[in-house]
mmCIF file of C-alpha atoms in Angstrom:
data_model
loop_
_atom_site.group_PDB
_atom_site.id
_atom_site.type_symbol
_atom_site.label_atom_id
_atom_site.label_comp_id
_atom_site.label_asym_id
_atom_site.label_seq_id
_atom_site.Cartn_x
_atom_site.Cartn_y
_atom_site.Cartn_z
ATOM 1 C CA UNK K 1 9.189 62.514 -13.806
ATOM 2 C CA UNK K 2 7.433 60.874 -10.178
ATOM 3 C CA UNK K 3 4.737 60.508 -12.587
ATOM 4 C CA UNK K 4 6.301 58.632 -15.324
ATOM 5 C CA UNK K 5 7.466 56.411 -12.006
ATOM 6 C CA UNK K 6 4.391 55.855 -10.659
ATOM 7 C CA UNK K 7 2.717 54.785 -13.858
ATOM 8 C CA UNK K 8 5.596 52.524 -14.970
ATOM 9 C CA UNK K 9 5.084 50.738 -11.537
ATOM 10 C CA UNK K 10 1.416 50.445 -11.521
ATOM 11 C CA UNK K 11 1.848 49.175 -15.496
ATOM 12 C CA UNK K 12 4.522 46.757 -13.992
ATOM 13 C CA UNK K 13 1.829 46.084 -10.941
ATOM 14 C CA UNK K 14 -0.929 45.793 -14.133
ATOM 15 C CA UNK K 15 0.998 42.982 -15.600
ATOM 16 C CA UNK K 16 2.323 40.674 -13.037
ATOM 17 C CA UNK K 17 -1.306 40.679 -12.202
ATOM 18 C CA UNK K 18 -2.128 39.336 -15.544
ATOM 19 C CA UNK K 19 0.091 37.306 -15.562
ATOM 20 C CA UNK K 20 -0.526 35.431 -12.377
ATOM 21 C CA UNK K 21 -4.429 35.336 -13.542
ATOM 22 C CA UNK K 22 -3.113 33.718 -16.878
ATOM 23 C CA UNK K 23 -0.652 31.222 -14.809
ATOM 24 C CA UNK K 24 -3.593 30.263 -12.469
ATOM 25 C CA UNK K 25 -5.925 30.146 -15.306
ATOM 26 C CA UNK K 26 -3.659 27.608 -17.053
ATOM 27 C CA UNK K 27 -3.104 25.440 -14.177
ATOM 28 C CA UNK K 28 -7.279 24.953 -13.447
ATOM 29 C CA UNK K 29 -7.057 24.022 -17.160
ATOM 30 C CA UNK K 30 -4.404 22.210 -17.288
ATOM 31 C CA UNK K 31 -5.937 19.736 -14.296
ATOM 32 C CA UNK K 32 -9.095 19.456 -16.098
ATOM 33 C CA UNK K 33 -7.661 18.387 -18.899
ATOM 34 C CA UNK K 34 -5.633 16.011 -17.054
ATOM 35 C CA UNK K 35 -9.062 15.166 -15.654
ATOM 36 C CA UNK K 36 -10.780 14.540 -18.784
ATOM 37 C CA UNK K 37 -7.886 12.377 -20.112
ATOM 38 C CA UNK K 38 -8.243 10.208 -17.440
ATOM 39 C CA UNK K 39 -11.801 10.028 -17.769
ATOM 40 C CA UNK K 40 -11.252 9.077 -21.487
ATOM 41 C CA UNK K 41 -8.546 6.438 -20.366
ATOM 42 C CA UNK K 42 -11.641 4.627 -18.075
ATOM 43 C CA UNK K 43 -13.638 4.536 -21.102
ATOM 44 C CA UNK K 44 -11.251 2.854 -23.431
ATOM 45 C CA UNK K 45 -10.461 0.178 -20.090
ATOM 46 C CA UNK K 46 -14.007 -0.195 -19.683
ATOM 47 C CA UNK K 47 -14.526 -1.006 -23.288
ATOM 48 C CA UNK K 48 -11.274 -2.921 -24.404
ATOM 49 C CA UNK K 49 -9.796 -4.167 -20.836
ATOM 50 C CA UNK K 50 -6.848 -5.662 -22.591
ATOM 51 C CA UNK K 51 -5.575 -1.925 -23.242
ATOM 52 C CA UNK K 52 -4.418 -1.752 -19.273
ATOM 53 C CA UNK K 53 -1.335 -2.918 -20.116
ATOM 54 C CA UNK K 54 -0.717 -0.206 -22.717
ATOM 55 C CA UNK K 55 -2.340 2.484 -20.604
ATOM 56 C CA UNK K 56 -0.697 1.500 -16.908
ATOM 57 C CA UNK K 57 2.372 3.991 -17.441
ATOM 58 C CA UNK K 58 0.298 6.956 -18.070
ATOM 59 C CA UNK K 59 -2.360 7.018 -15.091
ATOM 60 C CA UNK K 60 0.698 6.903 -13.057
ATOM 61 C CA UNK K 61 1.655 10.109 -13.938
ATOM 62 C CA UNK K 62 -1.608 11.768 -14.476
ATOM 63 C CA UNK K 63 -3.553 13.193 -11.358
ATOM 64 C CA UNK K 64 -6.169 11.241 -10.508
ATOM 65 C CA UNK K 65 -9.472 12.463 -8.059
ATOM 66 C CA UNK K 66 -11.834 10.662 -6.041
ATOM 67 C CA UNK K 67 -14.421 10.367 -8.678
ATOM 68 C CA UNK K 68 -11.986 8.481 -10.572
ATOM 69 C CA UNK K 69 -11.144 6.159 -7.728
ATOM 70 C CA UNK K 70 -14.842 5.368 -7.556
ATOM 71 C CA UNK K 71 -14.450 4.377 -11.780
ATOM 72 C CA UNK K 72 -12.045 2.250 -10.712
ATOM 73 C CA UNK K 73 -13.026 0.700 -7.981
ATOM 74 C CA UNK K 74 -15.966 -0.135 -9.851
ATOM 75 C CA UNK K 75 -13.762 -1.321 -12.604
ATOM 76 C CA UNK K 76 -12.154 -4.288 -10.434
ATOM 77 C CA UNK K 77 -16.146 -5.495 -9.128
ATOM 78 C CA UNK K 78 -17.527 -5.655 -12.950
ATOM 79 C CA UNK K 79 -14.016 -7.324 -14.491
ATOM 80 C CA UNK K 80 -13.343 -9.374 -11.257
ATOM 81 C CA UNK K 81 -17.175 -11.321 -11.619
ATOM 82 C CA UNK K 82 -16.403 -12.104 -15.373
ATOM 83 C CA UNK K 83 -12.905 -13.531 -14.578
ATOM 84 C CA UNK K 84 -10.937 -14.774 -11.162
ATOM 85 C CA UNK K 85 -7.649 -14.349 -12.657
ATOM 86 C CA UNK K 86 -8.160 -10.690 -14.435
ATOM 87 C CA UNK K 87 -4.991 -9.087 -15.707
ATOM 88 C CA UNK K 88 -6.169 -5.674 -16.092
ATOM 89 C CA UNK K 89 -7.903 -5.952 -12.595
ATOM 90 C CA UNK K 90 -4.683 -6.432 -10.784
ATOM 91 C CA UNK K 91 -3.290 -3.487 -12.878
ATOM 92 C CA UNK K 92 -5.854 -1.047 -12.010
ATOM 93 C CA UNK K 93 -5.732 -2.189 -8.089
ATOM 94 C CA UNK K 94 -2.166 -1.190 -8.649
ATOM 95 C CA UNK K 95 -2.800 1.719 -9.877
ATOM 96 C CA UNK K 96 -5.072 2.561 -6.941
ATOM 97 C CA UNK K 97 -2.007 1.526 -4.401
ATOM 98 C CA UNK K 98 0.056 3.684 -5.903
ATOM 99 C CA UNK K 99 -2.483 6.989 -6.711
ATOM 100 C CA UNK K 100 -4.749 6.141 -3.451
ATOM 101 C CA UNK K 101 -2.194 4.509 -1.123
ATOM 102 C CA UNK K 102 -4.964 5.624 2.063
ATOM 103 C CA UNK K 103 -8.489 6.025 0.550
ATOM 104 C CA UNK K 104 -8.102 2.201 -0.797
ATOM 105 C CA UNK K 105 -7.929 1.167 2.884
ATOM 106 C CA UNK K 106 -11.401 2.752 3.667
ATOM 107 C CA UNK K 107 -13.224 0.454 1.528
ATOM 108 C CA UNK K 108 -13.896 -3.091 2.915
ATOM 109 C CA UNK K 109 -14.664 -4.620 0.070
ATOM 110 C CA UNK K 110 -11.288 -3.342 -1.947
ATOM 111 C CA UNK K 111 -9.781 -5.676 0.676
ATOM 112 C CA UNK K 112 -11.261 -8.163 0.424
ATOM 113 C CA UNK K 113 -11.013 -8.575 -3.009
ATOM 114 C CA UNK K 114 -7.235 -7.836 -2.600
ATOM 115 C CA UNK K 115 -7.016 -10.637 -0.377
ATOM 116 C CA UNK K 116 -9.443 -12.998 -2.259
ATOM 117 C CA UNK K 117 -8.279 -15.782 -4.230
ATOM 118 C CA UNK K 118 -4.714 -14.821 -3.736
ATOM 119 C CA UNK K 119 -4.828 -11.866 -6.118
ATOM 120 C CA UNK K 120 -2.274 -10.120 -4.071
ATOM 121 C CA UNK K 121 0.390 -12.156 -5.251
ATOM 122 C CA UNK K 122 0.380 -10.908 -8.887
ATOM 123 C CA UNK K 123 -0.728 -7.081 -7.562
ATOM 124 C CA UNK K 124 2.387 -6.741 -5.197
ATOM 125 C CA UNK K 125 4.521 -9.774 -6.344
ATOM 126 C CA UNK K 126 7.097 -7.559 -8.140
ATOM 127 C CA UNK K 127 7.297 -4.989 -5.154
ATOM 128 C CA UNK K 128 11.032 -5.073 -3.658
ATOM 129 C CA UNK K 129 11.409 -4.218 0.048
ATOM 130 C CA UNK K 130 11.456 -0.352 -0.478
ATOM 131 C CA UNK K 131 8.367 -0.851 -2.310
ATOM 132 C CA UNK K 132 6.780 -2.340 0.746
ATOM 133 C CA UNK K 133 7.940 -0.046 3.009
ATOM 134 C CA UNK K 134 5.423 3.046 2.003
ATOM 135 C CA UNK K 135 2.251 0.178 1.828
ATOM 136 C CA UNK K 136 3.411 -0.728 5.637
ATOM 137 C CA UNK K 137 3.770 3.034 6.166
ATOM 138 C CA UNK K 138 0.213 3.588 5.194
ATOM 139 C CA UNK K 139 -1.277 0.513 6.514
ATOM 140 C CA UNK K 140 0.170 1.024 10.026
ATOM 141 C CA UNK K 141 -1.110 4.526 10.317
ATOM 142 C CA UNK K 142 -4.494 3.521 8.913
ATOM 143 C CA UNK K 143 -4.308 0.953 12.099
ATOM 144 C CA UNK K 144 -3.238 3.098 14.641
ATOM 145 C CA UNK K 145 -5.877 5.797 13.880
ATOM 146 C CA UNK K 146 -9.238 3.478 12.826
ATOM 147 C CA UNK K 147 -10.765 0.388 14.773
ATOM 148 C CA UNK K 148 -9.159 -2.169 12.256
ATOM 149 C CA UNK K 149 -10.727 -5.661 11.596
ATOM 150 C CA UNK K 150 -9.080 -8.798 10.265
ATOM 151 C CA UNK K 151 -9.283 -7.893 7.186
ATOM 152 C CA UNK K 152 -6.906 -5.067 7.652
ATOM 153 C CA UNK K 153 -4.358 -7.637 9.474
ATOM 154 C CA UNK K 154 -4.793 -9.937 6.446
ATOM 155 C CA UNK K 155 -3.512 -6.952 4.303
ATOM 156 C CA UNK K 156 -0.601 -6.813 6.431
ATOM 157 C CA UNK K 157 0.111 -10.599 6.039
ATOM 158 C CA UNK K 158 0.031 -10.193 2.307
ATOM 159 C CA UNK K 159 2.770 -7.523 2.863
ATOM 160 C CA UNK K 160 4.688 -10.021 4.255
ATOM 161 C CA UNK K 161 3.898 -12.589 3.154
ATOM 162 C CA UNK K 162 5.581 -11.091 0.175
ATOM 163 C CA UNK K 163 8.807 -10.490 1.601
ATOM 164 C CA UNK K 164 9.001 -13.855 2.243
ATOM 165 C CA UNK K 165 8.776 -14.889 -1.015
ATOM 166 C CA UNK K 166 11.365 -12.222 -1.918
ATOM 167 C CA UNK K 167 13.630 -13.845 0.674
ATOM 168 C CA UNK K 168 12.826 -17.420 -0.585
ATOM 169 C CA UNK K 169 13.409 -16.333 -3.728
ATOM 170 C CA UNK K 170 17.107 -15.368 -2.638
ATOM 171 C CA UNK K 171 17.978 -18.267 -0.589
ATOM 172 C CA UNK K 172 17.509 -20.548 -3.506
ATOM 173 C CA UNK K 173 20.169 -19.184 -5.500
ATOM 174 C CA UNK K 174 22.921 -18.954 -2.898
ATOM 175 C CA UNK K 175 23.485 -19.973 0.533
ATOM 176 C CA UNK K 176 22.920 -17.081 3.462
ATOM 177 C CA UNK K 177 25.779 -16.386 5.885
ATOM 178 C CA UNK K 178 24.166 -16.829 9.332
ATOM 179 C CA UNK K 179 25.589 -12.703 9.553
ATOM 180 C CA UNK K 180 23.235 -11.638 6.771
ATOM 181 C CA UNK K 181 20.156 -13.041 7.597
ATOM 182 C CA UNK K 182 19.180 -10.020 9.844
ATOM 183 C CA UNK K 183 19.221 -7.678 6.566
ATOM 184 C CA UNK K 184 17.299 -9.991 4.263
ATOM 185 C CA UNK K 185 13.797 -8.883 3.336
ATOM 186 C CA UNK K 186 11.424 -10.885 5.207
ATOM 187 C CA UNK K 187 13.126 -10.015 8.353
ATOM 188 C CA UNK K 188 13.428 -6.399 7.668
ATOM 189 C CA UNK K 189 9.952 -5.831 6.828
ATOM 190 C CA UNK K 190 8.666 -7.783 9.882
ATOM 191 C CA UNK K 191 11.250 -5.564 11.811
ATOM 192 C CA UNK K 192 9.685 -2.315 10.105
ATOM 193 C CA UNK K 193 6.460 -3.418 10.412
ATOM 194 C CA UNK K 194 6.859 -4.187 13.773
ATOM 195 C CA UNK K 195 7.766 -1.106 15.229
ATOM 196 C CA UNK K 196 5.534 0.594 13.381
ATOM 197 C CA UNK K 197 2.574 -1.173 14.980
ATOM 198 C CA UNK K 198 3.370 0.687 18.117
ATOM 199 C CA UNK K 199 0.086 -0.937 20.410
ATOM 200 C CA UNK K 200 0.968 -4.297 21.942
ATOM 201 C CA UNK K 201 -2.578 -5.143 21.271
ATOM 202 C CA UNK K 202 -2.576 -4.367 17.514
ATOM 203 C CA UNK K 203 1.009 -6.903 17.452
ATOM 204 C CA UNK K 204 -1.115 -9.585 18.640
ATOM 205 C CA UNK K 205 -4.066 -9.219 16.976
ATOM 206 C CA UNK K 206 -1.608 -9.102 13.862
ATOM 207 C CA UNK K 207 0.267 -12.166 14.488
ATOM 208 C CA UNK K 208 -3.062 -13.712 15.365
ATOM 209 C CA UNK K 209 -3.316 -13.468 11.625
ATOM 210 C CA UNK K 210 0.051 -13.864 10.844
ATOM 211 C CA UNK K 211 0.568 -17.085 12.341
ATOM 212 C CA UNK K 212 -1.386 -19.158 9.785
ATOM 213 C CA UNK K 213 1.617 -17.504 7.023
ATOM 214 C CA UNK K 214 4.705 -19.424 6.143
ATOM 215 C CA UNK K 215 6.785 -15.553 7.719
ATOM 216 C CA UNK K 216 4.655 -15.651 11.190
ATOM 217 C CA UNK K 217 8.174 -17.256 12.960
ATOM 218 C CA UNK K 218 9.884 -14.064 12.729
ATOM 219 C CA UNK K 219 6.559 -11.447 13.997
ATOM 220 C CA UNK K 220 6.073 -14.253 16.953
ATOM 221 C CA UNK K 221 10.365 -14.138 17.833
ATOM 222 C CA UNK K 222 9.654 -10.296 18.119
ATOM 223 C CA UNK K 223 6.632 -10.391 20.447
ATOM 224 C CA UNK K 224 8.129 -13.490 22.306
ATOM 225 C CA UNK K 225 10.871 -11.295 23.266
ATOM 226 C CA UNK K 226 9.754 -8.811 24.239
ATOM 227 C CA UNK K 227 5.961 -9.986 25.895
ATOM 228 C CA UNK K 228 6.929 -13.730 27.438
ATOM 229 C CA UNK K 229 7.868 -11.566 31.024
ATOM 230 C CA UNK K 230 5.289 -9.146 30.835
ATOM 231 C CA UNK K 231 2.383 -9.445 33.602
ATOM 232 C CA UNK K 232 -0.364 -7.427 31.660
ATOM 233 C CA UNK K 233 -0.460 -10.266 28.946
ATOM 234 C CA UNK K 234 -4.009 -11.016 28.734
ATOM 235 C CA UNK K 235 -5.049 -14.833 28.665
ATOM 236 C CA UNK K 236 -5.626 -14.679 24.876
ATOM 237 C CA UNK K 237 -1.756 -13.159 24.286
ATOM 238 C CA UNK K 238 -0.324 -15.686 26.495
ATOM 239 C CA UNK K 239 -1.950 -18.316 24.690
ATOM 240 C CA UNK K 240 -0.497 -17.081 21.183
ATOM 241 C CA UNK K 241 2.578 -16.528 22.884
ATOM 242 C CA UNK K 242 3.054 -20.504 23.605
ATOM 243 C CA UNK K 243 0.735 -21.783 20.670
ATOM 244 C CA UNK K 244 3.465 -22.133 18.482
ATOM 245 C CA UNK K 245 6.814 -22.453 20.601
ATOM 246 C CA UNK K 246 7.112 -26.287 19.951
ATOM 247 C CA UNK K 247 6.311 -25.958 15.845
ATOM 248 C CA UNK K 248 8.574 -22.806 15.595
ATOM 249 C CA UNK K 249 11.643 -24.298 17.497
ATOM 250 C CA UNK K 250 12.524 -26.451 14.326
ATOM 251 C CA UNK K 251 11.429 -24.200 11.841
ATOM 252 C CA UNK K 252 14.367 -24.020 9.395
ATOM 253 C CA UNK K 253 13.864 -20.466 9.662
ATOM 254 C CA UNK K 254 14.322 -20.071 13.108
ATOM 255 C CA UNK K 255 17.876 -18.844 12.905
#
């Protein structure tokens, strides 16, 4: 009878072995498939670019590696020199936000063809303020951890530059209680963004940026109040921190 045991639980032992090797086995195959379909998607983009649109849904939910990121990135160069205003550019650059929300932010050139020509606008322009949020997240952290450069602070002013459309795009259909105007977008993002940019030189070098964008005022109210006393402001901060006082004091958004 121990016998009978002990073989019924090595059998049992036997199988759930199996089927773990079988389970593993599927998912390797079931990423390279996913692999190769996503391979097979480039193609078809590469040959017929208007597909994008038809194809957008489905590389969002596939998993997508670095050698892919390199198709793609490639993608945007070859389609962006045959045509400025490329709809299945800013598609795949969305894409790449979305599946590559870091690596994008390594490459120099990815920014500053995200900045160029004001392709941002159509890339990000239907983001709400909890879409933002994560590309602020990322951004930030990229910032605080690398050496950034101007480009990086001009992909931060798109950001915002955003929200302040989203907010423009509210205060034209109604009026704005003086009450609510903390919680609107283009104040909340600054806010967010803000604090997240924890190094007083990184705010300045920002709003050094930021201050040639139509949402600088509310970036500048933040480091005004909490910089204008402080007696480690270099020359340079001091000089951004009164630049735009007199312009900014009858802003109609300085409320």
């Amino acid at each position: 009878m121990q016998d009978i045991q002990f073989q019924v639980g090595e059998t049992k032992k036997e199988v759930n072995y199996t089927l773990q090797l079988i389970e593993n086995n599927l998912t390797e195959l079931y990423i390279k498939l996913q692999a190769e379909e996503v391979n097979f998607l480039i193609e078809q983009i590469y040959k017929q670019p208007n597909l994008m649109h038809q194809l957008y849904d489905r590389f969002l939910v596939l998993r997508l590696t670095d050698e892919h990121f390199q198709k793609l990135v490639t993608f945007i160069f070859e389609q962006g020199k045959l045509q400025s205003d490329n709809e299945a550019v800013n598609s795949v650059f969305s894409i790449i936000l979305n599946q590559f929300p870091k690596k994008w932010l390594e490459d120099n050139r990815l920014k500053e063809s995200f900045i160029s020509m004001n392709s941002w606008v159509k890339i990000i322009g239907q983001y709400n303020f909890e879409g933002l949020k994560p590309l602020v997240d990322n951004l930030c952290d990229y910032m605080l951890d690398k050496a950034p450069d101007k480009v990086d602070f001009k992909v931060g002013s798109a950001y915002l530059e955003q929200s302040y459309k989203l907010y423009k795009g509210i205060v034209t259909k109604r009026v704005i209680p003086p009450e609510v105007r903390d919680s609107l977008p283009d104040k909340r993002l600054t806010l967010y963004f803000y604090n997240k940019l924890s190094r007083k030189e990184l705010r300045f070098d920002m709003y050094d940026v930021l201050r040639q964008y139509s949402c600088g005022i509310h970036f500048w109210k933040l480091l005004e109040a909490e910089y204008k006393s402080d007696q480690t402001n270099t020359l340079k901060q001091t000089e951004l921190l009164n630049l735009c006082k007199d312009v900014y004091m009858g802003h109609p958004d300085n409320v």
